[in-house]
Short mmCIF file of C-alpha atoms in Angstrom, two decimals:
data_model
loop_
_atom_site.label_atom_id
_atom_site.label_comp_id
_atom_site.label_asym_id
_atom_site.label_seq_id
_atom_site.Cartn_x
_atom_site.Cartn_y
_atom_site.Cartn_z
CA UNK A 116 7.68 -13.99 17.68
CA UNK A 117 8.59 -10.36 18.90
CA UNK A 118 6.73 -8.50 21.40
CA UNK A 119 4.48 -7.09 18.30
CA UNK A 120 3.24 -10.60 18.51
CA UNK A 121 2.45 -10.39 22.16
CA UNK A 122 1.05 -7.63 22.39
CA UNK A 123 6.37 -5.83 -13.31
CA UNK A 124 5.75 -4.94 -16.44
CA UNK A 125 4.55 -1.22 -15.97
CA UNK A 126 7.48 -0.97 -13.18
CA UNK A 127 10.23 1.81 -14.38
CA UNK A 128 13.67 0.07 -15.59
CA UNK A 129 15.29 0.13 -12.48
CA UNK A 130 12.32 -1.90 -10.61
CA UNK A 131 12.38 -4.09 -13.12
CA UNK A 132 16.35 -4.62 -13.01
CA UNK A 133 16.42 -4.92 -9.10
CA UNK A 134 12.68 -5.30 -7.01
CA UNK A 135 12.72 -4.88 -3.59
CA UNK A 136 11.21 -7.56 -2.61
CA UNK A 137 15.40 -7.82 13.57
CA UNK A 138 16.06 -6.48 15.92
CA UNK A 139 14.45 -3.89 17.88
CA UNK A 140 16.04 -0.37 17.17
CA UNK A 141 17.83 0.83 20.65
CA UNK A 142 16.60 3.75 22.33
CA UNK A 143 18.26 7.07 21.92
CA UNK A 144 17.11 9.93 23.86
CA UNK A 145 13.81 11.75 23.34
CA UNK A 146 14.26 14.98 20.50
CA UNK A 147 13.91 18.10 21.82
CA UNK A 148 11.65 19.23 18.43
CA UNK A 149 9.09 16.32 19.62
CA UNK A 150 8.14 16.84 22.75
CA UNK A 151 4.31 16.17 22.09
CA UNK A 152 4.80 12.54 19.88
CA UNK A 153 4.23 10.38 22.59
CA UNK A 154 0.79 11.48 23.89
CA UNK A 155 -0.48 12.01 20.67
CA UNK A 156 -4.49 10.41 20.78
CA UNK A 157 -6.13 12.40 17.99
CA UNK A 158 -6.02 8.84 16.12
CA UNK A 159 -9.03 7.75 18.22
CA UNK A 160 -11.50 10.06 16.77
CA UNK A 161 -11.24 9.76 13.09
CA UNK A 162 -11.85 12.61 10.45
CA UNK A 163 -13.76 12.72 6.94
CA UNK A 164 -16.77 12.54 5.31
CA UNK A 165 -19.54 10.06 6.38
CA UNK A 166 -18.61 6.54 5.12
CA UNK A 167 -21.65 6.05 2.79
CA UNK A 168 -20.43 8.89 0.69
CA UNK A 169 -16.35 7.39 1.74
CA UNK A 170 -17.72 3.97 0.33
CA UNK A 171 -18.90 5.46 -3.24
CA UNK A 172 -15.68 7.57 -3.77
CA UNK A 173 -14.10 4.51 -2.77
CA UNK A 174 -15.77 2.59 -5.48
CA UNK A 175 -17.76 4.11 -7.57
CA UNK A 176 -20.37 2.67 -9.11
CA UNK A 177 -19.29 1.08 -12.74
CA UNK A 178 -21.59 3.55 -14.94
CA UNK A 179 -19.71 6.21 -13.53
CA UNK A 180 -16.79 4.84 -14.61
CA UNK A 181 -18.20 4.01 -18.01
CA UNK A 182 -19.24 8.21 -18.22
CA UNK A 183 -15.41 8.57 -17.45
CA UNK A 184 -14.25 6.02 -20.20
CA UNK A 185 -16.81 7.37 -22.71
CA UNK A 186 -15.94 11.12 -22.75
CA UNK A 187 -12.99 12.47 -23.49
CA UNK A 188 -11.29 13.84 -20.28
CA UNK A 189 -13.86 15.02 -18.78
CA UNK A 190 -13.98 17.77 -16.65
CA UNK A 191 -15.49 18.93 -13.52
CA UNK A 192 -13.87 19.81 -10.05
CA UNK A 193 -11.16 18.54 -11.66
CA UNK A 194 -9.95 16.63 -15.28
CA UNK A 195 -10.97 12.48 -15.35
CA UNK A 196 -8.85 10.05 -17.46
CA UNK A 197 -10.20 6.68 -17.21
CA UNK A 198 -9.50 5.24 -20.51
CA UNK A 199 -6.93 2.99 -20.71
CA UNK A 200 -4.44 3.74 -23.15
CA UNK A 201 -4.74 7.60 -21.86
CA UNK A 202 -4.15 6.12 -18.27
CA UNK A 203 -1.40 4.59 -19.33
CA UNK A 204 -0.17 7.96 -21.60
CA UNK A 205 -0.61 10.36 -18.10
CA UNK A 206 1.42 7.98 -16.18
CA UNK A 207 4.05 8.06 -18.73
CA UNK A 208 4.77 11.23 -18.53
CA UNK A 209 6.16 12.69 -15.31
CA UNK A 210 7.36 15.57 -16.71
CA UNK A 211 4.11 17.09 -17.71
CA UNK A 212 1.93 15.30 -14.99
CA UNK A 213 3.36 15.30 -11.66
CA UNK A 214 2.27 14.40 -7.75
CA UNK A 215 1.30 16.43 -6.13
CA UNK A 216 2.33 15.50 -2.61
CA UNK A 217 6.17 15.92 -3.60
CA UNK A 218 7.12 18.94 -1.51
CA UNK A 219 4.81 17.70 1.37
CA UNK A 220 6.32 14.59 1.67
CA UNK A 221 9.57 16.24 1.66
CA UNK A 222 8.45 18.58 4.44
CA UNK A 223 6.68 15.78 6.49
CA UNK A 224 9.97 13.71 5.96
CA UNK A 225 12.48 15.93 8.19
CA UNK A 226 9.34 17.82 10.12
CA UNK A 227 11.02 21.27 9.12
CA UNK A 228 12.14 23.55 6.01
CA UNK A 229 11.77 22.23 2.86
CA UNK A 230 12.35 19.10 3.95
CA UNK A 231 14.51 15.99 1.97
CA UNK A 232 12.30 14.12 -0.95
CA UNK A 233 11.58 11.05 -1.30
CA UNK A 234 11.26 8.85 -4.66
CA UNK A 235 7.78 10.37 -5.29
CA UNK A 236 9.17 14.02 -5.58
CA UNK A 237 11.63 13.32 -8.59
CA UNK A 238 10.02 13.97 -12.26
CA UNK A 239 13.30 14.12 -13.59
CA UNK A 240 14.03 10.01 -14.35
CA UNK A 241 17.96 10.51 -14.08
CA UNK A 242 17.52 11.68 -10.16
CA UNK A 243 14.18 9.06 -9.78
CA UNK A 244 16.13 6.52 -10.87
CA UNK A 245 19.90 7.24 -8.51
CA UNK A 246 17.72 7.80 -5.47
CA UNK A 247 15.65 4.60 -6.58
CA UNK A 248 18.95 2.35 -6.81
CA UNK A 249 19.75 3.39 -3.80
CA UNK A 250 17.07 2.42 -2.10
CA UNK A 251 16.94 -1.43 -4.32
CA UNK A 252 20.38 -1.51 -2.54
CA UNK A 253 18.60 -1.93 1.07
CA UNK A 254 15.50 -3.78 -0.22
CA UNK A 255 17.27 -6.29 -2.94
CA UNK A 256 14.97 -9.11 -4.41
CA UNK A 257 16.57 -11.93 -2.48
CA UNK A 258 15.05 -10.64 0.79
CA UNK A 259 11.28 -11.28 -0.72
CA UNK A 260 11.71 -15.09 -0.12
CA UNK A 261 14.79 -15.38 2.50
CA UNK A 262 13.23 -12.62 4.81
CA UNK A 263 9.66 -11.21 3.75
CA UNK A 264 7.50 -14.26 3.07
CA UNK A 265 8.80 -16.19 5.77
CA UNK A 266 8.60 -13.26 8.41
CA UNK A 267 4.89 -12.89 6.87
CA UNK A 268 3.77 -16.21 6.76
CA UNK A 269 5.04 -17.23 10.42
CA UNK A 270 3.44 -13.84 11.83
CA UNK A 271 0.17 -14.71 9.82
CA UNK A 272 0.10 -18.52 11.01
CA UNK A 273 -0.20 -17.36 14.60
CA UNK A 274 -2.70 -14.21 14.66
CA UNK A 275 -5.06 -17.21 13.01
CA UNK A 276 -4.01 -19.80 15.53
CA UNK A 277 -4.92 -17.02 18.19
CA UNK A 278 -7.95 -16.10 16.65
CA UNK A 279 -11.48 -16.62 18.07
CA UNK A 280 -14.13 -17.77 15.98
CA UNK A 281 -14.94 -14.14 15.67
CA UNK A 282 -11.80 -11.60 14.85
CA UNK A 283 -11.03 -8.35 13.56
CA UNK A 284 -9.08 -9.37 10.40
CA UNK A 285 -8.06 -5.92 9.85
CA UNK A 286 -6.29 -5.60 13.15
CA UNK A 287 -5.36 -8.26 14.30
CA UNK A 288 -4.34 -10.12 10.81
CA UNK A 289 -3.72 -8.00 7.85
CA UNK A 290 -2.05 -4.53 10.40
CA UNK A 291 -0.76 -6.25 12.47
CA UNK A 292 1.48 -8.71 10.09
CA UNK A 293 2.21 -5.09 8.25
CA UNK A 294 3.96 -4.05 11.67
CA UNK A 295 5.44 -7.41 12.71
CA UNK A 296 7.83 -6.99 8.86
CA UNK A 297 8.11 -3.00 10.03
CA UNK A 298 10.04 -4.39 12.50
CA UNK A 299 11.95 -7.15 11.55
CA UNK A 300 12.65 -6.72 8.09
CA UNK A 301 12.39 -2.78 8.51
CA UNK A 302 14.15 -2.63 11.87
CA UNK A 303 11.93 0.41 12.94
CA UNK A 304 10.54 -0.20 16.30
CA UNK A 305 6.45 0.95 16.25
CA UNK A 306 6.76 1.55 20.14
CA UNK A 307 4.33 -0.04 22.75
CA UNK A 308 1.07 0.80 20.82
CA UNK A 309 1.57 -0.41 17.60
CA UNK A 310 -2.17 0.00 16.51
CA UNK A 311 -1.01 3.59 17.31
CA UNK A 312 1.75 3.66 14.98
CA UNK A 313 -0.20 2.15 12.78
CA UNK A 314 -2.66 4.66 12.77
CA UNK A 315 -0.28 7.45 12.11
CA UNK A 316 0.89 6.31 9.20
CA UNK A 317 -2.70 6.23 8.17
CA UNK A 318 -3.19 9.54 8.32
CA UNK A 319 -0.15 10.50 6.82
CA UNK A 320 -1.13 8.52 3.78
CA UNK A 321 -4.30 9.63 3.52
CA UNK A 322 -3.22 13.28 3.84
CA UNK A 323 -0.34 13.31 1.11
CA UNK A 324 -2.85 10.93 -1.29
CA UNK A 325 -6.31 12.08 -0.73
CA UNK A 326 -7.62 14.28 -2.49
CA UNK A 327 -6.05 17.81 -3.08
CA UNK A 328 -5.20 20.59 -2.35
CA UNK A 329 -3.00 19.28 0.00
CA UNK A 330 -2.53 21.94 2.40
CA UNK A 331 -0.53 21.43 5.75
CA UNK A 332 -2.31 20.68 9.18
CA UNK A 333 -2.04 20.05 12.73
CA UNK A 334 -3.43 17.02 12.44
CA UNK A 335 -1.33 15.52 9.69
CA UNK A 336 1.80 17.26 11.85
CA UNK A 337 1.14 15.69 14.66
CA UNK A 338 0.49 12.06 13.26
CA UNK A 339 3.72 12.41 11.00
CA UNK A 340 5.56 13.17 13.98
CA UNK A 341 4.28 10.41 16.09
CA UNK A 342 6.06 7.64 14.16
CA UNK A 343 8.98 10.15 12.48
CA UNK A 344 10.45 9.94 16.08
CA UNK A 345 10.68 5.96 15.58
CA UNK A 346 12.48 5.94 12.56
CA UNK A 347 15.05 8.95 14.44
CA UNK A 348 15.70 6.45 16.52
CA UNK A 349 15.87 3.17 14.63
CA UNK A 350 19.11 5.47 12.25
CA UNK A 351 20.43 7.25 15.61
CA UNK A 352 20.23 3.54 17.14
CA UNK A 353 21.89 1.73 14.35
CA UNK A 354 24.86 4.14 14.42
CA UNK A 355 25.52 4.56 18.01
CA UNK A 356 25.25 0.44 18.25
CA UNK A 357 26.07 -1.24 14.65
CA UNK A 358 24.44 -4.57 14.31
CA UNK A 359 27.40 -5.48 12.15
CA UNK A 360 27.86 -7.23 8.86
CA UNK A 361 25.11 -10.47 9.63
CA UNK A 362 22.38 -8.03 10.19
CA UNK A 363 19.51 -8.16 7.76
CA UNK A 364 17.39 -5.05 8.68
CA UNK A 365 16.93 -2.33 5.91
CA UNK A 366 18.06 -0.02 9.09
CA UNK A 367 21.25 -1.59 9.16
CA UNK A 368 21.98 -1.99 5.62
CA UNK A 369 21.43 1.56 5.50
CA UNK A 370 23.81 2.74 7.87
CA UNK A 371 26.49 0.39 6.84
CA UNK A 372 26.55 1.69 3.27
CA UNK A 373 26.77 5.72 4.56
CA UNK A 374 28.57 5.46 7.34
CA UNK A 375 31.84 7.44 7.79
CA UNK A 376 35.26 6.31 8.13
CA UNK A 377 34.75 7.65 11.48
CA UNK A 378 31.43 5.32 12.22
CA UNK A 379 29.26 8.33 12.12
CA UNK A 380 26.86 9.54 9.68
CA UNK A 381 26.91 13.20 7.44
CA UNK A 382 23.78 15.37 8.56
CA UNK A 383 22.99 14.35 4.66
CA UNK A 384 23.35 11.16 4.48
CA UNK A 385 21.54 10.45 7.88
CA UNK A 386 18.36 12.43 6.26
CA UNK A 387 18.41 10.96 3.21
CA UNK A 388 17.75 7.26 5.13
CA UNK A 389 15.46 8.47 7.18
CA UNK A 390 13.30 9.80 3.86
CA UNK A 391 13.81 6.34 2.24
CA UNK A 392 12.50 4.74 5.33
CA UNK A 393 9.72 7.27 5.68
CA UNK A 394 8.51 7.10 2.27
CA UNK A 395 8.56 3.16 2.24
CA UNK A 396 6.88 2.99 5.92
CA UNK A 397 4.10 5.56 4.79
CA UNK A 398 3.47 3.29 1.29
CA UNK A 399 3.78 0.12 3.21
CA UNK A 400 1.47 -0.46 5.88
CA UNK A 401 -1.53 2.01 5.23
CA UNK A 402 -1.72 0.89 1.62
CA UNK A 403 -1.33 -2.75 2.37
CA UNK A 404 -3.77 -2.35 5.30
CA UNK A 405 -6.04 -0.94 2.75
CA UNK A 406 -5.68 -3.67 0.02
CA UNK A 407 -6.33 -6.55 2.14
CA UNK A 408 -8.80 -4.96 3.81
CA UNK A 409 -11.04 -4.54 0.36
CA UNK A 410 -9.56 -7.90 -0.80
CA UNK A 411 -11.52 -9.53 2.05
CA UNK A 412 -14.84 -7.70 1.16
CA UNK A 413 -14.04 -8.89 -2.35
CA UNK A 414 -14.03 -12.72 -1.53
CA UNK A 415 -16.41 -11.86 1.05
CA UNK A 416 -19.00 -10.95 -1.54
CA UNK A 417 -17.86 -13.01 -4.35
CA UNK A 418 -18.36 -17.05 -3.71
CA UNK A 419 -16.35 -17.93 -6.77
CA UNK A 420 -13.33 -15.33 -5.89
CA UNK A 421 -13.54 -16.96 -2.21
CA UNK A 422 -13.23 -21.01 -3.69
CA UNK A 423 -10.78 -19.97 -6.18
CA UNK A 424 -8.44 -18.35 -3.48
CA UNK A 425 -9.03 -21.07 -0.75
CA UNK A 426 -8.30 -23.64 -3.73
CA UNK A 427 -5.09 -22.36 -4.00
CA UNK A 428 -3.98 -21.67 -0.30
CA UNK A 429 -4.95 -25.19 0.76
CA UNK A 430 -3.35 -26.81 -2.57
CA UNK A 431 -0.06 -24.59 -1.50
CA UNK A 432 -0.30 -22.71 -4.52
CA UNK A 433 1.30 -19.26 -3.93
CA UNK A 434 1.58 -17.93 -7.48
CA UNK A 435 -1.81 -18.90 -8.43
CA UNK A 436 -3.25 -17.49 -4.80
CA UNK A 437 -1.46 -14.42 -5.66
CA UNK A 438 -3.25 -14.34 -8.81
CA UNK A 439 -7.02 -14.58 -7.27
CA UNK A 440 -6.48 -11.60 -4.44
CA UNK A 441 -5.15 -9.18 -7.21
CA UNK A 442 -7.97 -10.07 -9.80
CA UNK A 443 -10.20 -9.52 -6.66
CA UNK A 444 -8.65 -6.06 -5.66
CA UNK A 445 -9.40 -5.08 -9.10
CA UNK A 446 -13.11 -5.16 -8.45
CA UNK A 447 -12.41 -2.86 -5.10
CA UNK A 448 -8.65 -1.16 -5.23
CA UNK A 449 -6.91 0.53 -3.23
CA UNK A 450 -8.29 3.90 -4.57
CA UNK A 451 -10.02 5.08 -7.12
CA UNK A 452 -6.67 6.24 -9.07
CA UNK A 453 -3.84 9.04 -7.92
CA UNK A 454 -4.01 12.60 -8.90
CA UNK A 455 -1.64 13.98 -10.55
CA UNK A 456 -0.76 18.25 -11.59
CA UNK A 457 -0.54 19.35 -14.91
CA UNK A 458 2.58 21.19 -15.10
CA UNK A 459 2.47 22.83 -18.97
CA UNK A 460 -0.34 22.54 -21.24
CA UNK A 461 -0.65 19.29 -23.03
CA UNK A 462 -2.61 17.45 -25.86
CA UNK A 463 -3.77 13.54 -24.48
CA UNK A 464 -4.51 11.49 -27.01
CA UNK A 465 -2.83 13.76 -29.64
CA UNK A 466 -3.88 12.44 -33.16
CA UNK A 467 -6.97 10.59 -32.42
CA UNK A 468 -10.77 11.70 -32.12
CA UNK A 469 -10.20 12.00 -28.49
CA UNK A 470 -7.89 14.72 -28.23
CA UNK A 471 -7.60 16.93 -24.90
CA UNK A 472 -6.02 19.93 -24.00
CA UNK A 473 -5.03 20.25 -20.79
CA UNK A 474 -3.63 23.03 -19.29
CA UNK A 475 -1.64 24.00 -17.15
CA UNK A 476 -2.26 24.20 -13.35
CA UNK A 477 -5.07 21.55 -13.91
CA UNK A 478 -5.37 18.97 -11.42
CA UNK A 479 -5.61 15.62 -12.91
CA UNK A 480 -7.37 12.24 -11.68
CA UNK A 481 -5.79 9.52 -13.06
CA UNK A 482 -9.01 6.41 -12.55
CA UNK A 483 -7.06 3.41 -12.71
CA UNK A 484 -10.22 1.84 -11.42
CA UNK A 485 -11.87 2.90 -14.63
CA UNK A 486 -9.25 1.84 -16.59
CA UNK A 487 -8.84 -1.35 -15.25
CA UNK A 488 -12.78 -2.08 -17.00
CA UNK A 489 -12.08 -0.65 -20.45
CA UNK A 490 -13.40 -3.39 -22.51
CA UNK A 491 -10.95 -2.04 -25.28
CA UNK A 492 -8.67 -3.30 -23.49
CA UNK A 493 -9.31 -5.65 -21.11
CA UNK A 494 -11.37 -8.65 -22.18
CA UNK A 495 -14.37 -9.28 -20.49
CA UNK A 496 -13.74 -6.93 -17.73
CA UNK A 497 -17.36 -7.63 -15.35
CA UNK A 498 -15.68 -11.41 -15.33
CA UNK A 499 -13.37 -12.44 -12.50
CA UNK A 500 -10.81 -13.98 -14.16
CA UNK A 501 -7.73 -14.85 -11.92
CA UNK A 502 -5.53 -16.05 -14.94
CA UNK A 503 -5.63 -12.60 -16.76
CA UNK A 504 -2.14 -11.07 -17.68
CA UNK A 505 -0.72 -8.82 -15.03
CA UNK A 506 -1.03 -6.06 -17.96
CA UNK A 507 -4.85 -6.06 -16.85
CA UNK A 508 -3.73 -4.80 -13.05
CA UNK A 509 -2.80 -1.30 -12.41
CA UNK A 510 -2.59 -1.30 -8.13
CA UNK A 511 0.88 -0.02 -8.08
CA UNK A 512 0.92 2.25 -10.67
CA UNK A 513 2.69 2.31 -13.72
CA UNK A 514 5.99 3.95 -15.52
CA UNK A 515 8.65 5.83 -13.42
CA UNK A 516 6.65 6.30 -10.02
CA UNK A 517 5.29 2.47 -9.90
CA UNK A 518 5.58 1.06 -6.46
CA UNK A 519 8.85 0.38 -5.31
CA UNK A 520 7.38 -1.87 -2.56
CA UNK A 521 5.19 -4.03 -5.07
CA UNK A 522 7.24 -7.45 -4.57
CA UNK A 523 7.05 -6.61 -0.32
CA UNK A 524 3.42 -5.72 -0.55
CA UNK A 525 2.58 -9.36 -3.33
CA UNK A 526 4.35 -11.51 -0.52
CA UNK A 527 2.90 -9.75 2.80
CA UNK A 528 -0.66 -10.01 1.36
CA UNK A 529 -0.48 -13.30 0.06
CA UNK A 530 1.30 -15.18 2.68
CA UNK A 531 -1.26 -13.25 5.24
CA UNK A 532 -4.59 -14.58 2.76
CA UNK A 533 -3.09 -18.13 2.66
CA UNK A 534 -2.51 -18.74 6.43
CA UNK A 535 -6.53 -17.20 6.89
CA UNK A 536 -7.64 -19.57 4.06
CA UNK A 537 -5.67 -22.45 5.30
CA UNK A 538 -7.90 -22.31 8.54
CA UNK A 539 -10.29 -24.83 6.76
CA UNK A 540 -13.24 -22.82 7.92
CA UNK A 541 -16.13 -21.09 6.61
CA UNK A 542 -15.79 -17.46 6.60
CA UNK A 543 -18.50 -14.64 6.87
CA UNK A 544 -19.03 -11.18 7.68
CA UNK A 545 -19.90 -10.51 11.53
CA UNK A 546 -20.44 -6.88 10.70
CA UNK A 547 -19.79 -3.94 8.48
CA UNK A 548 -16.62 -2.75 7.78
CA UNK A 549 -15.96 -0.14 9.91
CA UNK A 550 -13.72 2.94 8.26
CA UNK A 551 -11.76 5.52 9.62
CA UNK A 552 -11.48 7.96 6.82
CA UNK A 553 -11.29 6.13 3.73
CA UNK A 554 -8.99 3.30 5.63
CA UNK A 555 -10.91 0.19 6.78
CA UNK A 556 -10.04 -0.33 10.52
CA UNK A 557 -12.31 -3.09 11.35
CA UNK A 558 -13.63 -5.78 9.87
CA UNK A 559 -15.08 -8.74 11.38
CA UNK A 560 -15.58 -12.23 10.23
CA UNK A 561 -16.52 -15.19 11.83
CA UNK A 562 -15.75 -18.94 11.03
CA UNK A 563 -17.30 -21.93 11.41
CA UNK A 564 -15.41 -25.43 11.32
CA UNK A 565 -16.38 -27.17 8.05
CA UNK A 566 -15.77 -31.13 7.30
CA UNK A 567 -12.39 -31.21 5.54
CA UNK A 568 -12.37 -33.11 1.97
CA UNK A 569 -10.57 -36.29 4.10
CA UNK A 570 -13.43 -36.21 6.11
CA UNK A 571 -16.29 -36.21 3.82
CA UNK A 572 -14.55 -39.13 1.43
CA UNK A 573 -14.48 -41.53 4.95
CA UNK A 574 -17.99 -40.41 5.34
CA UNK A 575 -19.05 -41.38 1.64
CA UNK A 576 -16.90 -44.79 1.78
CA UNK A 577 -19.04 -45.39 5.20
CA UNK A 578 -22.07 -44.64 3.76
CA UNK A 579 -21.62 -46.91 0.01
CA UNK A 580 -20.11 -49.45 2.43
#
């Protein structure tokens, strides 16, 4: 362990061709455009809206979602899709409905101008797609089961071992694997706080995804900037002191492929790796964070989702536990859906009774939570069913700007669930999840030993004999 420890179907074609699935990054000198990152300690008093009204946009109640299904993009503060099939037909279509964080990521990425975008600001699929195969070059599907999973499932196997029989499995399990991979795998250093870092990226995530407008703040500045410096210095590191041609960081596999004939990297090329890393840093651990967080509260709630999932940890069953937590995220994901801005007006469900025009300008919530209930199209959707086709799951997205982490974030998630359900124990909830924003940041269970199967069949062979 490091000092961390101590202290496919909707995917576009070139996921589908090639899904992504260390050493600490050497210290280069502090930036003279940063000179307030390192005290930055606005992460301890978190911002929003009370978390009773956080918990219902979070997931809203289902005959919400049914008003959204039944009428025909509604609209309100701002247009609803939550049928399926017109899901589905916004998604599709990046050239009429685009994100709207595109030019602040770009400007969060390099901290200044315009900044340098990342995957998410291409609606054009020919430039999505080159920047995108670029990035499958540092993150190739090999490194899922030769580097993530076992970097995952070794991390995992010891924040249980350490745990008490009361823990914070949002800290000190489910984060804190996220930043143990950041480092390793990534080969981005998250400094001597890494709840800190960790943090950061939170708030950068939950600025460029909330809920627009998305207007620029000090807040957001200063949070980006906190954990920007990092990933400076993981590049700047990585090129002043080349790990050479065994080294299996993403860091390093960056730098090796743009560096120079002189060893150095163009002022170009060194900002286009640092918005890949960005971009995958700021999708990684906030959004994992966020789906085993309400994974937990799933299983938590749901006895049958909780046997089903400890069935197939203890039975060694990866594919089939990988099943159960994404059924279960369905019934609390990630968010509610993204938004999404209407660039030129546009007929949905052109042809049918249903037919919308949208028009330009208009803001656009995409409910891929609603969707994912449409009994049109997804049979019996109140049921958990852990064998229904992947189809039936929309977490990371769908069409050109699916998740390009979506094999990283499968094996981090379910190697972390299978070393927790492995503990043979019973699990409950010590207390409410506690939020910071819409993120969960705490959740405590506790766990009580339980007889294990060997044990009760000695027990009922003692008792006939």
């Amino acid at each position: 362990m490091t000092h961390l420890m101590e202290q496919e179907y909707s995917a576009s074609p070139v996921l589908q061709a090639a899904h992504p699935v260390a050493r600490g990054a050497a210290h280069v000198p502090a930036q003279a455009d940063q000179p307030e990152t390192r005290s930055w300690n606005k992460w301890e008093k978190p911002k929003g809206l009370p978390d009773f009204i956080t918990r219902l946009l979070i997931t809203p109640p289902q005959w919400v979602l049914w008003i959204v299904r039944a009428l025909p993009a509604p609209k309100l503060f701002w247009r609803f899709v939550g049928r399926y099939d017109e899901v589905i037909e916004v998604l599709s279509r990046p050239d009429v409905f685009q994100v709207p964080a595109a030019a602040e990521i770009a400007r969060l990425n390099d901290g200044e101008g315009t900044g340098t975008a990342f995957i998410l600001g291409y609606d054009d699929q020919m430039q999505h797609d080159e920047q995108l195969t670029r990035v499958m070059r540092a993150f190739p599907r090999k490194d899922i089961a030769t580097k993530v999973l076992p970097l995952a499932a070794k991390c995992a196997a010891q924040c249980v071992h350490d745990a008490g029989p009361t823990f914070d499995a949002v800290r000190d399990l489910f984060t804190k694997v996220a930043l143990h991979i950041c480092v390793e795998y990534f080969g981005v250093s998250v400094g001597d706080n890494p709840l800190k870092f960790a943090y950061a990226t939170f708030t950068t995530s939950g600025h460029l995804f909330g809920s627009p407008p998305i207007i620029p703040n000090d807040y957001a500045n200063e949070a980006t900037a906190y954990f920007r410096r990092y990933v400076r210095e993981a590049i700047r590191g990585e090129e002043a002191q080349p790990s050479g041609s065994g080294s299996d960081t993403v860091v390093a596999k960056f730098v090796a492929s743009h560096r120079s004939a002189d060893g150095t990297l163009s002022d170009k090329d060194f900002k286009q790796i640092h918005a890949f890393l960005m971009g995958m840093i700021v999708a990684f651990i906030p959004n994992n964070t966020l789906a085993a967080g309400h994974i937990l509260e799933v299983l938590l709630d749901k006895p049958v989702a909780l046997a089903e999932a400890e069935k197939a940890a203890n039975t060694g069953d990866d594919a089939r536990l990988e099943c159960v937590l994404f059924e279960a995220l369905r019934f609390m994901p990630i968010n509610p859906g993204p938004f999404r801005k209407c660039e030129k007006d546009y007929v949905l469900a052109e042809g049918t009774p249903r037919a919308t025009r949208i028009k330009a300008g208009s803001t656009v919530w995409v409910l891929t939570f609603a969707s994912m209930f449409d009994p049109l199209r997804i049979a019996e959707p109140k049921k958990f069913d852990w064998t229904r086709p992947k189809s039936d799951h929309l977490h990371f997205g769908f069409g050109m700007h699916s998740c390009a982490g979506l094999l990283i974030a499968r094996a981090h998630i379910t190697q972390t669930f299978k070393a927790l359900l492995q503990k043979r124990c019973e699990l409950k909830r010590a207390s409410r999840t506690r939020l910071r924003g819409a993120m969960p940041v705490e959740l405590c269970i506790s766990s009580k030993a339980r007889l294990s199967t060997v044990g009760l069949d000695e027990a009922s062979r003692g008792n006939v004999s």
